[in-house]
Structures are given as C-alpha cells and as structure tokens.
Amino acid sequence: MSDRYRVVPTATFQEDIERLEEHIVERELASHTPDETCLFRFRDVVERAMGILSFAPHTCRRSAAHGAFRELIIPFGHGGCVVLFAIRDMDVVLLAARDQHEHDYR
C-alpha cells in the first residue's frame, strides 16, 4: 500500500477558495432558479478532489506557467476551478485556486 500525501493549504489558497465560494453564491442568487445546495455541492467536490491529491498528486498536469508546480482541475457546473500546488516530499502544498475562466492566478 502506498503512502498518503498530506494536503497542506496555504492562506492564499484558503482566500482564493473563499472568493470562489462568494462568486458561486452570487451567481446562484442572480439566476432564475437559484440552487440553495450549490455551495454545499461545491465544497463536497473540492473535498473529494483533495482526496485525489492525498493519493496520487503526480497524475495532475504540470503547470504551463509555473513549471515546478502542478494543476488539478475541479469541474463544477458549467465551469469549475483550477488548483495550483507543489509536491514537497510527502506534502502537497496548495498554493492558489482560480476559476477556470480566469487567465492566471492572483
């Protein structure tokens, strides 16, 4: 059985996720048929994605903009988000997150 990686979120990553959550809530409230469970579903999808990183982070694509880092695409609804991370020994350090439609990390 392989060792599991420890997923370590940075403060910047946490801020990015909070920003994405706010965007999701605002978008849903503005829609004609708001989904009250949207935020909970997003959090569930992100949590499941972190499970992938704890098991097999090397399966994620290398970042084109940041060659030493990798990216995990998290699909959600009509879009999703991209998580930038680094693998340091047995730690997966979550550096940033952005909406798939943004061009770069903040």
PDB file of C-alpha atoms in Angstrom:
ATOM      1  CA  MET A   1       0.000   0.000   0.000  1.00  0.00           C
ATOM      2  CA  SER A   2       1.406   3.394  -0.935  1.00  0.00           C
ATOM      3  CA  ASP A   3       1.940   6.225   1.492  1.00  0.00           C
ATOM      4  CA  ARG A   4      -0.597   9.016   1.524  1.00  0.00           C
ATOM      5  CA  TYR A   5       0.396  12.600   0.928  1.00  0.00           C
ATOM      6  CA  ARG A   6      -0.519  15.286   3.433  1.00  0.00           C
ATOM      7  CA  VAL A   7      -2.531  18.100   1.825  1.00  0.00           C
ATOM      8  CA  VAL A   8      -1.424  21.487   3.221  1.00  0.00           C
ATOM      9  CA  PRO A   9      -3.477  24.559   2.226  1.00  0.00           C
ATOM     10  CA  THR A  10      -1.775  27.964   2.314  1.00  0.00           C
ATOM     11  CA  ALA A  11      -3.533  31.140   3.460  1.00  0.00           C
ATOM     12  CA  THR A  12      -3.614  32.330  -0.157  1.00  0.00           C
ATOM     13  CA  PHE A  13      -5.336  29.133  -1.260  1.00  0.00           C
ATOM     14  CA  GLN A  14      -7.928  29.497   1.526  1.00  0.00           C
ATOM     15  CA  GLU A  15      -8.609  33.097   0.465  1.00  0.00           C
ATOM     16  CA  ASP A  16      -8.982  32.015  -3.154  1.00  0.00           C
ATOM     17  CA  ILE A  17     -11.475  29.280  -2.235  1.00  0.00           C
ATOM     18  CA  GLU A  18     -13.500  31.762  -0.164  1.00  0.00           C
ATOM     19  CA  ARG A  19     -13.527  34.155  -3.140  1.00  0.00           C
ATOM     20  CA  LEU A  20     -14.709  31.353  -5.429  1.00  0.00           C
ATOM     21  CA  GLU A  21     -17.430  30.389  -2.945  1.00  0.00           C
ATOM     22  CA  GLU A  22     -18.665  34.003  -2.818  1.00  0.00           C
ATOM     23  CA  HIS A  23     -18.738  34.100  -6.614  1.00  0.00           C
ATOM     24  CA  ILE A  24     -20.747  30.862  -6.742  1.00  0.00           C
ATOM     25  CA  VAL A  25     -23.296  32.154  -4.224  1.00  0.00           C
ATOM     26  CA  GLU A  26     -23.659  35.491  -6.058  1.00  0.00           C
ATOM     27  CA  ARG A  27     -24.099  33.721  -9.397  1.00  0.00           C
ATOM     28  CA  GLU A  28     -26.732  31.392  -7.971  1.00  0.00           C
ATOM     29  CA  LEU A  29     -28.676  34.200  -6.296  1.00  0.00           C
ATOM     30  CA  ALA A  30     -28.757  36.074  -9.612  1.00  0.00           C
ATOM     31  CA  SER A  31     -30.038  33.068 -11.557  1.00  0.00           C
ATOM     32  CA  HIS A  32     -33.689  32.455 -12.403  1.00  0.00           C
ATOM     33  CA  THR A  33     -33.676  29.181 -10.479  1.00  0.00           C
ATOM     34  CA  PRO A  34     -31.228  29.532  -7.560  1.00  0.00           C
ATOM     35  CA  ASP A  35     -29.938  26.291  -6.095  1.00  0.00           C
ATOM     36  CA  GLU A  36     -29.702  26.504  -2.303  1.00  0.00           C
ATOM     37  CA  THR A  37     -27.388  23.489  -2.201  1.00  0.00           C
ATOM     38  CA  CYS A  38     -24.858  24.903  -4.668  1.00  0.00           C
ATOM     39  CA  LEU A  39     -22.297  25.985  -2.057  1.00  0.00           C
ATOM     40  CA  PHE A  40     -22.509  22.638  -0.245  1.00  0.00           C
ATOM     41  CA  ARG A  41     -22.080  20.762  -3.519  1.00  0.00           C
ATOM     42  CA  PHE A  42     -19.030  22.886  -4.405  1.00  0.00           C
ATOM     43  CA  ARG A  43     -17.434  22.219  -1.030  1.00  0.00           C
ATOM     44  CA  ASP A  44     -18.086  18.498  -1.452  1.00  0.00           C
ATOM     45  CA  VAL A  45     -16.461  18.483  -4.895  1.00  0.00           C
ATOM     46  CA  VAL A  46     -13.403  20.337  -3.553  1.00  0.00           C
ATOM     47  CA  GLU A  47     -13.124  17.929  -0.623  1.00  0.00           C
ATOM     48  CA  ARG A  48     -13.245  14.913  -2.946  1.00  0.00           C
ATOM     49  CA  ALA A  49     -10.582  16.497  -5.153  1.00  0.00           C
ATOM     50  CA  MET A  50      -8.319  16.881  -2.124  1.00  0.00           C
ATOM     51  CA  GLY A  51      -8.652  13.126  -1.717  1.00  0.00           C
ATOM     52  CA  ILE A  52      -7.130  12.688  -5.169  1.00  0.00           C
ATOM     53  CA  LEU A  53      -4.203  14.881  -4.150  1.00  0.00           C
ATOM     54  CA  SER A  54      -3.621  12.874  -0.984  1.00  0.00           C
ATOM     55  CA  PHE A  55      -3.430   9.684  -3.024  1.00  0.00           C
ATOM     56  CA  ALA A  56      -1.979  10.491  -6.462  1.00  0.00           C
ATOM     57  CA  PRO A  57      -0.843  14.114  -6.942  1.00  0.00           C
ATOM     58  CA  HIS A  58       1.576  13.177  -9.734  1.00  0.00           C
ATOM     59  CA  THR A  59      -1.382  12.343 -12.004  1.00  0.00           C
ATOM     60  CA  CYS A  60      -2.215  16.049 -12.302  1.00  0.00           C
ATOM     61  CA  ARG A  61      -0.889  18.103 -15.179  1.00  0.00           C
ATOM     62  CA  ARG A  62       2.204  20.268 -14.919  1.00  0.00           C
ATOM     63  CA  SER A  63       1.506  23.983 -14.879  1.00  0.00           C
ATOM     64  CA  ALA A  64       2.409  25.675 -18.166  1.00  0.00           C
ATOM     65  CA  ALA A  65       3.056  28.996 -16.421  1.00  0.00           C
ATOM     66  CA  HIS A  66       4.855  27.579 -13.381  1.00  0.00           C
ATOM     67  CA  GLY A  67       6.894  24.545 -14.470  1.00  0.00           C
ATOM     68  CA  ALA A  68       7.764  23.325 -10.970  1.00  0.00           C
ATOM     69  CA  PHE A  69       4.090  23.214  -9.971  1.00  0.00           C
ATOM     70  CA  ARG A  70       1.101  21.105 -10.939  1.00  0.00           C
ATOM     71  CA  GLU A  71      -2.580  21.861 -11.510  1.00  0.00           C
ATOM     72  CA  LEU A  72      -5.707  19.990 -10.534  1.00  0.00           C
ATOM     73  CA  ILE A  73      -8.857  20.772 -12.497  1.00  0.00           C
ATOM     74  CA  ILE A  74     -12.016  20.563 -10.390  1.00  0.00           C
ATOM     75  CA  PRO A  75     -15.106  20.510 -12.635  1.00  0.00           C
ATOM     76  CA  PHE A  76     -18.252  22.111 -11.235  1.00  0.00           C
ATOM     77  CA  GLY A  77     -21.384  23.021 -13.140  1.00  0.00           C
ATOM     78  CA  HIS A  78     -20.583  24.914 -16.341  1.00  0.00           C
ATOM     79  CA  GLY A  79     -17.057  25.639 -15.193  1.00  0.00           C
ATOM     80  CA  GLY A  80     -15.018  24.785 -12.181  1.00  0.00           C
ATOM     81  CA  CYS A  81     -11.712  25.776 -10.737  1.00  0.00           C
ATOM     82  CA  VAL A  82      -8.031  25.043 -11.117  1.00  0.00           C
ATOM     83  CA  VAL A  83      -5.820  24.440  -8.080  1.00  0.00           C
ATOM     84  CA  LEU A  84      -2.108  25.209  -8.276  1.00  0.00           C
ATOM     85  CA  PHE A  85       0.022  23.054  -5.980  1.00  0.00           C
ATOM     86  CA  ALA A  86       3.550  21.884  -5.280  1.00  0.00           C
ATOM     87  CA  ILE A  87       4.713  18.465  -4.134  1.00  0.00           C
ATOM     88  CA  ARG A  88       7.301  18.673  -1.356  1.00  0.00           C
ATOM     89  CA  ASP A  89       8.361  15.235  -0.123  1.00  0.00           C
ATOM     90  CA  MET A  90       5.089  13.784   1.232  1.00  0.00           C
ATOM     91  CA  ASP A  91       3.305  17.161   1.397  1.00  0.00           C
ATOM     92  CA  VAL A  92       1.036  18.571  -1.296  1.00  0.00           C
ATOM     93  CA  VAL A  93       1.110  22.331  -0.736  1.00  0.00           C
ATOM     94  CA  LEU A  94      -1.973  24.090  -2.119  1.00  0.00           C
ATOM     95  CA  LEU A  95      -0.745  27.439  -3.412  1.00  0.00           C
ATOM     96  CA  ALA A  96      -3.685  29.055  -5.203  1.00  0.00           C
ATOM     97  CA  ALA A  97      -7.050  28.457  -6.824  1.00  0.00           C
ATOM     98  CA  ARG A  98      -8.788  30.236  -9.662  1.00  0.00           C
ATOM     99  CA  ASP A  99     -11.946  29.978 -11.689  1.00  0.00           C
ATOM    100  CA  GLN A 100     -11.326  28.040 -14.910  1.00  0.00           C
ATOM    101  CA  HIS A 101     -12.253  31.143 -16.880  1.00  0.00           C
ATOM    102  CA  GLU A 102      -9.620  33.358 -15.221  1.00  0.00           C
ATOM    103  CA  HIS A 103      -6.375  33.639 -17.143  1.00  0.00           C
ATOM    104  CA  ASP A 104      -3.913  33.462 -14.265  1.00  0.00           C
ATOM    105  CA  TYR A 105      -3.578  33.022 -10.544  1.00  0.00           C
ATOM    106  CA  ARG A 106      -3.804  36.089  -8.316  1.00  0.00           C
TER     107      ARG A 106
END
